[in-house]
Short mmCIF file of C-alpha atoms and ligand atoms in Angstrom, two decimals:
data_model
loop_
_atom_site.label_atom_id
_atom_site.label_comp_id
_atom_site.label_asym_id
_atom_site.label_seq_id
_atom_site.Cartn_x
_atom_site.Cartn_y
_atom_site.Cartn_z
CA UNK N 1 10.26 -16.89 7.33
CA UNK N 2 10.84 -16.10 3.54
CA UNK N 3 11.53 -12.29 2.96
CA UNK N 4 8.45 -11.00 1.44
CA UNK N 5 8.14 -8.59 -1.74
CA UNK N 6 7.24 -5.34 0.19
CA UNK N 7 5.23 -2.44 -1.56
CA UNK N 8 3.31 -0.98 1.09
CA UNK N 9 5.38 1.20 2.39
CA UNK N 10 2.68 3.68 2.92
CA UNK N 11 1.44 1.44 5.62
CA UNK N 12 4.14 1.45 7.53
CA UNK N 13 7.90 0.78 6.61
CA UNK N 14 10.62 -1.57 8.25
CA UNK N 15 12.63 0.22 11.28
CA UNK N 16 15.74 1.50 9.66
CA UNK N 17 18.81 -0.07 11.43
CA UNK N 18 20.10 3.35 12.83
CA UNK N 19 16.51 3.94 14.51
CA UNK N 20 16.95 0.40 16.06
CA UNK N 21 20.23 0.81 17.68
CA UNK N 22 19.54 4.09 18.93
CA UNK N 23 16.01 2.66 20.64
CA UNK N 24 18.35 0.07 22.03
CA UNK N 25 21.00 2.61 23.24
CA UNK N 26 18.11 5.00 24.63
CA UNK N 27 16.42 1.98 26.40
CA UNK N 28 19.90 1.31 28.49
CA UNK N 29 19.74 5.18 29.66
CA UNK N 30 16.44 5.16 31.77
CA UNK N 31 16.74 8.33 33.17
CA UNK N 32 13.62 10.54 32.83
CA UNK N 33 14.30 13.87 31.67
CA UNK N 34 12.24 15.53 34.18
CA UNK N 35 14.27 14.15 37.14
CA UNK N 36 16.96 16.27 38.49
CA UNK N 37 20.06 14.44 39.12
CA UNK N 38 22.45 13.22 36.46
CA UNK N 39 20.60 10.19 34.43
CA UNK N 40 17.74 13.02 34.12
CA UNK N 41 19.98 15.66 32.98
CA UNK N 42 21.41 13.21 30.82
CA UNK N 43 18.20 11.99 28.95
CA UNK N 44 16.78 16.17 29.14
CA UNK N 45 19.95 16.97 27.21
CA UNK N 46 19.48 13.88 24.20
CA UNK N 47 15.71 14.60 24.02
CA UNK N 48 16.83 18.30 22.84
CA UNK N 49 19.06 16.95 20.88
CA UNK N 50 16.35 14.55 19.58
CA UNK N 51 14.37 17.90 19.19
CA UNK N 52 16.96 19.84 17.05
CA UNK N 53 17.10 17.41 14.73
CA UNK N 54 12.89 16.87 13.94
CA UNK N 55 12.97 20.76 13.57
CA UNK N 56 15.76 20.54 11.44
CA UNK N 57 13.96 18.38 9.33
CA UNK N 58 10.59 20.44 9.68
CA UNK N 59 12.64 23.81 8.86
CA UNK N 60 11.48 25.56 12.33
CA UNK N 61 12.63 26.05 15.70
CA UNK N 62 12.86 23.30 18.21
CA UNK N 63 10.41 25.07 20.52
CA UNK N 64 7.81 24.43 17.50
CA UNK N 65 8.29 20.54 17.68
CA UNK N 66 6.03 18.79 20.17
CA UNK N 67 6.41 14.87 20.27
CA UNK N 68 3.53 12.81 20.29
CA UNK N 69 2.52 8.77 20.43
CA UNK N 70 1.59 8.96 16.30
CA UNK N 71 0.13 11.01 13.46
CA UNK N 72 -3.28 9.97 14.59
CA UNK N 73 -2.73 11.87 17.96
CA UNK N 74 -1.00 14.79 16.11
CA UNK N 75 -4.36 15.24 14.03
CA UNK N 76 -6.50 14.92 17.00
CA UNK N 77 -4.74 17.52 18.71
CA UNK N 78 -4.55 20.09 16.17
CA UNK N 79 -8.16 19.40 15.25
CA UNK N 80 -9.89 19.45 18.19
CA UNK N 81 -7.99 21.96 20.01
CA UNK N 82 -7.38 24.25 16.87
CA UNK N 83 -11.06 24.76 16.18
CA UNK N 84 -11.83 25.87 19.73
CA UNK N 85 -8.99 28.34 19.75
CA UNK N 86 -11.62 30.43 17.99
CA UNK N 87 -14.60 29.11 19.70
CA UNK N 88 -16.51 32.94 19.99
CA UNK N 89 -16.21 33.23 15.57
CA UNK N 90 -17.61 30.22 14.86
CA UNK N 91 -18.35 26.39 14.15
CA UNK N 92 -17.09 25.89 10.92
CA UNK N 93 -14.58 23.33 9.59
CA UNK N 94 -13.17 22.89 6.30
CA UNK N 95 -11.51 19.77 5.38
CA UNK N 96 -11.39 17.61 2.35
CA UNK N 97 -12.99 14.56 1.45
CA UNK N 98 -10.21 12.66 0.94
CA UNK N 99 -8.38 13.08 4.49
CA UNK N 100 -7.22 9.87 6.25
CA UNK N 101 -9.48 8.36 8.68
CA UNK N 102 -7.53 10.35 11.79
CA UNK N 103 -9.00 13.64 10.18
CA UNK N 104 -11.89 12.55 8.77
CA UNK N 105 -12.97 10.74 11.87
CA UNK N 106 -12.36 13.38 14.61
CA UNK N 107 -14.22 16.07 11.98
CA UNK N 108 -17.26 13.38 11.78
CA UNK N 109 -16.83 13.49 15.94
CA UNK N 110 -16.59 17.28 15.94
CA UNK N 111 -20.00 17.01 13.92
CA UNK N 112 -22.07 15.62 16.66
CA UNK N 113 -20.94 18.50 19.20
CA UNK N 114 -22.44 20.92 17.04
CA UNK N 115 -19.88 21.70 14.93
CA UNK N 116 -20.61 22.13 10.89
CA UNK N 117 -17.64 20.33 8.32
CA UNK N 118 -17.97 21.08 4.52
CA UNK N 119 -15.75 18.20 2.98
CA UNK N 120 -14.21 19.35 -0.53
CA UNK N 121 -14.55 16.77 -3.24
CA UNK N 122 -11.36 15.95 -5.39
CA UNK N 123 -11.57 15.96 -9.27
CA UNK N 124 -11.12 12.40 -10.95
CA UNK N 125 -7.48 13.46 -10.63
CA UNK N 126 -7.91 13.12 -6.99
CA UNK N 127 -6.94 16.82 -6.80
CA UNK N 128 -8.52 19.74 -5.44
CA UNK N 129 -7.74 23.22 -6.27
CA UNK N 130 -7.10 26.59 -3.93
CA UNK N 131 -9.69 27.95 -5.61
CA UNK N 132 -12.31 25.33 -4.42
CA UNK N 133 -10.75 25.84 -0.64
CA UNK N 134 -11.40 29.66 -1.25
CA UNK N 135 -15.03 29.29 -2.35
CA UNK N 136 -16.03 27.40 1.03
CA UNK N 137 -14.48 29.82 3.34
CA UNK N 138 -16.81 31.40 5.15
CA UNK N 139 -16.85 34.37 8.25
CA UNK N 140 -17.60 31.54 10.98
CA UNK N 141 -14.75 29.41 9.16
CA UNK N 142 -12.09 28.67 12.53
CA UNK N 143 -10.31 25.86 11.09
CA UNK N 144 -9.47 24.14 7.92
CA UNK N 145 -7.36 21.11 7.72
CA UNK N 146 -5.88 19.54 4.51
CA UNK N 147 -3.34 16.74 3.67
CA UNK N 148 -0.16 17.22 2.11
CA UNK N 149 0.46 14.02 0.32
CA UNK N 150 -2.50 11.68 0.07
CA UNK N 151 -1.68 8.61 1.04
CA UNK N 152 -3.83 6.21 -1.72
CA UNK N 153 -3.11 8.06 -4.48
CA UNK N 154 -0.19 10.02 -4.15
CA UNK N 155 -1.33 13.37 -4.99
CA UNK N 156 0.03 16.51 -3.73
CA UNK N 157 -2.44 18.91 -2.52
CA UNK N 158 -1.41 23.00 -3.07
CA UNK N 159 -1.28 23.11 0.59
CA UNK N 160 1.08 26.67 0.57
CA UNK N 161 -1.21 28.03 -2.06
CA UNK N 162 -4.38 27.12 0.27
CA UNK N 163 -2.53 28.50 2.84
CA UNK N 164 -2.34 31.65 1.42
CA UNK N 165 -5.92 31.91 0.08
CA UNK N 166 -7.31 31.03 3.63
CA UNK N 167 -5.19 33.62 5.16
CA UNK N 168 -5.95 36.14 2.36
CA UNK N 169 -9.73 35.56 3.53
CA UNK N 170 -8.84 35.44 7.29
CA UNK N 171 -5.58 35.25 9.10
CA UNK N 172 -7.34 33.96 12.40
CA UNK N 173 -8.44 31.25 10.56
CA UNK N 174 -6.06 27.78 11.64
CA UNK N 175 -4.70 26.01 9.03
CA UNK N 176 -3.64 22.42 10.31
CA UNK N 177 -1.64 19.87 7.60
CA UNK N 178 -1.73 16.08 8.07
CA UNK N 179 1.51 15.70 6.30
CA UNK N 180 2.07 12.29 7.48
CA UNK N 181 2.74 10.72 4.13
CA UNK N 182 4.43 13.99 2.96
CA UNK N 183 7.49 14.24 5.88
CA UNK N 184 10.76 13.77 3.93
CA UNK N 185 9.37 12.63 0.66
CA UNK N 186 8.81 15.98 -0.59
CA UNK N 187 11.79 17.89 -1.52
CA UNK N 188 10.73 21.46 0.79
CA UNK N 189 11.05 21.36 4.45
CA UNK N 190 7.47 21.37 5.86
CA UNK N 191 7.15 24.54 7.54
CA UNK N 192 7.74 26.19 4.44
CA UNK N 193 4.23 25.20 3.55
CA UNK N 194 3.21 28.24 5.83
CA UNK N 195 0.59 25.95 7.86
CA UNK N 196 -0.16 26.79 11.77
CA UNK N 197 0.00 22.96 12.41
CA UNK N 198 1.76 20.12 10.57
CA UNK N 199 0.96 16.52 11.75
CA UNK N 200 3.83 14.20 11.05
CA UNK N 201 4.84 10.31 12.22
CA UNK N 202 7.68 8.41 12.92
CA UNK N 203 6.54 5.08 11.18
CA UNK N 204 6.40 5.80 8.12
CA UNK N 205 9.83 6.99 8.02
CA UNK N 206 11.71 4.08 9.61
CA UNK N 207 11.14 4.85 13.13
CA UNK N 208 9.36 2.29 15.52
CA UNK N 209 5.20 2.35 15.50
CA UNK N 210 4.12 4.51 18.46
CA UNK N 211 5.94 8.20 17.79
CA UNK N 212 4.95 11.51 15.89
CA UNK N 213 4.87 15.07 16.35
CA UNK N 214 3.03 18.13 16.15
CA UNK N 215 4.43 21.22 14.43
CA UNK N 216 2.76 24.45 16.42
CA UNK N 217 3.99 27.61 14.62
CA UNK N 218 5.11 30.11 17.13
CA UNK N 219 2.46 32.47 18.36
CA UNK N 220 -0.25 29.91 17.68
CA UNK N 221 -1.68 29.49 21.24
CA UNK N 222 -3.05 25.84 21.06
CA UNK N 223 -4.41 24.04 24.19
CA UNK N 224 -3.19 20.65 25.50
CA UNK N 225 -4.85 17.28 24.28
CA UNK N 226 -3.48 15.54 27.11
CA UNK N 227 -3.07 17.28 30.56
CA UNK N 228 -1.17 16.16 33.50
CA UNK N 229 2.93 16.33 34.70
CA UNK N 230 3.02 19.68 32.16
CA UNK N 231 5.57 17.94 29.94
CA UNK N 232 6.45 19.30 26.29
CA UNK N 233 6.40 22.85 27.63
CA UNK N 234 2.93 22.15 29.20
CA UNK N 235 1.52 20.82 25.91
CA UNK N 236 1.54 17.39 25.72
CA UNK N 237 1.75 15.84 29.30
CA UNK N 238 2.75 12.31 29.76
CA UNK N 239 6.64 11.28 30.71
CA UNK N 240 8.77 11.66 27.35
CA UNK N 241 9.14 8.05 24.87
CA UNK N 242 12.57 8.63 24.90
CA UNK N 243 13.54 5.61 22.99
CA UNK N 244 11.16 5.84 20.51
CA UNK N 245 12.03 9.54 20.62
CA UNK N 246 15.78 8.89 19.52
CA UNK N 247 14.96 5.98 17.09
CA UNK N 248 12.54 8.69 15.93
CA UNK N 249 15.29 11.28 15.47
CA UNK N 250 18.07 8.61 14.43
CA UNK N 251 15.50 7.67 11.44
CA UNK N 252 15.37 11.32 10.09
CA UNK N 253 18.98 11.93 10.25
CA UNK N 254 19.48 8.84 8.21
CA UNK N 255 16.99 10.30 5.41
CA UNK N 256 18.50 13.76 5.76
CA UNK N 257 21.83 12.15 4.74
CA UNK N 258 20.58 10.20 2.16
CA UNK N 259 20.48 12.80 -0.33
CA UNK N 260 19.02 11.24 -3.42
CA UNK N 261 16.36 9.14 -1.73
CA UNK N 262 13.74 10.78 -3.45
CA UNK N 263 15.39 10.57 -6.86
CA UNK N 264 15.47 6.65 -6.45
CA UNK N 265 11.81 6.05 -4.58
CA UNK N 266 10.89 7.89 -7.88
CA UNK N 267 12.62 5.98 -10.68
CA UNK N 268 12.00 2.46 -9.13
CA UNK N 269 7.91 3.75 -9.05
CA UNK N 270 8.58 4.62 -12.82
CA UNK N 271 10.51 1.54 -13.75
CA UNK N 272 7.40 -0.28 -11.80
CA UNK N 273 4.99 1.30 -13.62
CA UNK N 274 6.03 0.88 -17.20
CA UNK N 275 6.82 -2.85 -16.27
CA UNK N 276 3.39 -3.30 -15.14
CA UNK N 277 1.93 -1.65 -18.51
CA UNK N 278 3.60 -3.19 -20.68
CA UNK N 279 3.13 -6.83 -18.83
CA UNK N 280 -0.54 -6.23 -18.20
CA UNK N 281 -2.09 -4.20 -20.69
CA UNK N 282 -5.53 -4.34 -19.18
CA UNK N 283 -4.23 -2.68 -16.05
CA UNK N 284 -5.24 1.03 -15.62
CA UNK N 285 -3.24 4.02 -13.60
CA UNK N 286 -5.34 5.57 -11.43
CA UNK N 287 -2.62 8.16 -10.06
CA UNK N 288 0.95 7.72 -10.95
CA UNK N 289 1.24 10.21 -8.00
CA UNK N 290 2.98 13.49 -7.82
CA UNK N 291 5.09 12.01 -4.42
CA UNK N 292 7.94 9.63 -5.08
CA UNK N 293 6.46 6.88 -3.35
CA UNK N 294 2.76 6.28 -3.97
CA UNK N 295 0.93 5.19 -6.61
CA UNK N 296 -2.94 3.89 -7.47
CA UNK N 297 -3.91 1.17 -9.98
CA UNK N 298 -6.84 -0.70 -10.97
CA UNK N 299 -7.56 -4.11 -12.25
CA UNK N 300 -10.89 -3.21 -13.79
CA UNK N 301 -13.30 -5.71 -12.80
CA UNK N 302 -11.67 -7.70 -10.54
CA UNK N 303 -12.08 -7.82 -6.74
CA UNK N 304 -8.61 -5.95 -5.50
CA UNK N 305 -9.14 -7.98 -1.92
CA UNK N 306 -9.01 -11.04 -3.84
CA UNK N 307 -6.19 -9.77 -5.71
CA UNK N 308 -4.23 -8.82 -2.40
CA UNK N 309 -5.01 -11.99 -0.73
CA UNK N 310 -3.14 -13.92 -3.64
CA UNK N 311 -0.54 -11.61 -3.73
CA UNK N 312 -0.04 -12.04 -0.44
CA UNK N 313 -0.19 -15.51 -0.32
CA UNK N 314 2.72 -15.32 -3.32
CA UNK N 315 4.84 -13.66 -0.73
CA UNK N 316 4.03 -10.01 -2.51
CA UNK N 317 2.77 -7.30 -0.26
CA UNK N 318 0.21 -4.34 -2.17
CA UNK N 319 -2.59 -2.89 -0.96
CA UNK N 320 -6.10 -2.24 -1.98
CA UNK N 321 -5.94 1.34 -0.47
CA UNK N 322 -5.12 2.64 3.16
CA UNK N 323 -4.16 -0.04 5.66
CA UNK N 324 -6.92 1.55 8.02
CA UNK N 325 -9.62 0.59 5.67
CA UNK N 326 -9.42 -3.49 6.65
CA UNK N 327 -11.28 -4.63 3.36
CA UNK N 328 -13.63 -1.70 2.83
CA UNK N 329 -14.11 0.00 -0.24
CA UNK N 330 -11.75 3.29 -0.86
CA UNK N 331 -13.45 6.36 0.04
CA UNK N 332 -10.62 8.27 -1.85
CA UNK N 333 -11.41 6.52 -5.05
CA UNK N 334 -15.02 6.88 -4.29
CA UNK N 335 -14.86 10.45 -3.87
CA UNK N 336 -12.99 10.53 -7.25
CA UNK N 337 -15.97 9.41 -9.26
CA UNK N 338 -14.28 6.45 -10.14
CA UNK N 339 -16.39 4.39 -12.29
CA UNK N 340 -17.65 1.11 -10.65
CA UNK N 341 -15.44 -1.90 -12.06
CA UNK N 342 -12.19 0.51 -11.85
CA UNK N 343 -13.19 0.93 -7.57
CA UNK N 344 -13.71 -2.86 -7.37
CA UNK N 345 -9.76 -3.18 -9.11
CA UNK N 346 -8.34 -0.36 -7.32
CA UNK N 347 -4.61 -1.25 -5.85
CA UNK N 348 -2.06 0.78 -4.27
CA UNK N 349 1.67 0.31 -4.64
CA UNK N 350 3.81 2.25 -2.67
CA UNK N 351 7.89 2.54 -3.09
CA UNK N 352 11.15 2.88 -0.38
CA UNK N 353 14.57 4.60 -1.80
CA UNK N 354 15.76 1.21 -1.50
CA UNK N 355 13.12 -0.97 -3.56
CA UNK N 356 14.68 -2.86 -5.92
CA UNK N 357 14.30 -3.72 -9.62
CA UNK N 358 14.20 -7.46 -8.96
CA UNK N 359 11.54 -6.56 -6.37
CA UNK N 360 9.66 -4.74 -9.03
CA UNK N 361 9.94 -7.68 -11.50
CA UNK N 362 8.65 -10.18 -8.91
CA UNK N 363 5.62 -7.79 -8.23
CA UNK N 364 4.97 -7.64 -12.06
CA UNK N 365 5.56 -11.21 -13.04
CA UNK N 366 3.10 -12.14 -9.71
CA UNK N 367 0.40 -9.64 -10.31
CA UNK N 368 0.06 -10.98 -13.95
CA UNK N 369 -0.21 -14.74 -13.25
CA UNK N 370 -3.07 -13.62 -10.80
CA UNK N 371 -4.65 -11.21 -13.61
CA UNK N 372 -4.53 -14.33 -15.92
CA UNK N 373 -5.78 -16.85 -13.52
CA UNK N 374 -8.23 -14.97 -11.42
CA UNK N 375 -11.88 -14.77 -12.55
CA UNK N 376 -13.66 -10.80 -12.98
CA UNK N 377 -16.57 -9.87 -11.69
CA UNK N 378 -18.04 -10.55 -15.46
CA UNK N 379 -16.97 -13.97 -15.59
N1 PLP J 401 -2.68 10.81 8.22
C1 PLP J 401 -2.55 9.67 6.78
C2 PLP J 401 -1.88 10.49 5.76
C3 PLP J 401 -1.80 8.26 7.22
O1 PLP J 401 -1.53 7.88 6.14
C4 PLP J 401 -1.47 7.85 8.33
C5 PLP J 401 -1.54 6.62 8.51
O2 PLP J 401 -1.54 5.61 7.69
C6 PLP J 401 -1.74 8.27 9.64
C7 PLP J 401 -2.37 9.82 9.43
C8 PLP J 401 -2.28 8.25 11.06
O3 PLP J 401 -0.45 8.16 11.39
P1 PLP J 401 -0.41 6.98 12.47
O4 PLP J 401 -0.63 5.19 11.96
O5 PLP J 401 1.11 7.34 12.67
O6 PLP J 401 -1.37 7.14 13.70
#
């Protein structure tokens, strides 16, 4: 197969060689960390070291890191069990209208069992402020869930300020942050946000799919989502996925050692945006993205599914929004109240530190050709 020109790193990233090597190595050392003989002890020791690596990247203690199967599981666990913790106080949750489906669908499910959920609307730029959140808090609010980096616009929400506002209103309200698109993509370790619960995922940073983690701040008495053999300190049962975890830790280590990865990612995004604007004057930027790896554009009056398909046929991979939408219009861009022609033509580009100018030039030329040859909804 010819190599594709890939600009969809927010959907998933290729497995890093370091992660693939760690995975293969761990597969050959098959011990169960709970076994009391040498194979088990070795597996438990490696698991301990891998947890320390992830904790170092999050800026927390290893005892605050719990491995899960993915970001979606981490979000489900945090929201479902977090909301329950303060059950006697109330059943009101605050989140945003621009969360990933892993959060939105979980909140909708809780609505069906009697919770009330407030969905904060963003402005035209995709931003939500701390004052806006503070105004939505109520005496019966038990949980706030706010993402760090929006997966479609790259906008960074002011999570640290929001945590302060929430805790000033009522320290018992739990704060969950879906940081799946923020992990190792923003300069500060995530625990500094001050949130009680933080969800991250491996496949966005070069680990294989099927591994994630939830940070649970010391002192937060979250009950398990999965019950069973009592692994992960009794909070997430299931024999630990030692090979996935080893690969996750290796991907984390590789990112930590690549000190200028954020600057390189931002530079290639800036280059691509400036080339695109020059080559295709009708293209509009919905959001240049605060995070270095994501931006959103539109070709007003075009059909983004068609543009994405035509680009894909020519070997260039971009997205019309979150990969999880499968052709449905983006709820994020709709919540931003963009005009219909902009919604129709919305595209997301996402980058890696290793994306090249040559790849960017291929994207620009292919998108220009598509814009010149395709019909618009006005034609
Ligand atoms: N949250 C955000 C912001 C995401 O972008 C994604 C994946 O695209 C998820 C959660 C879900 O993560 P996972 O694919 O690991 O379940």
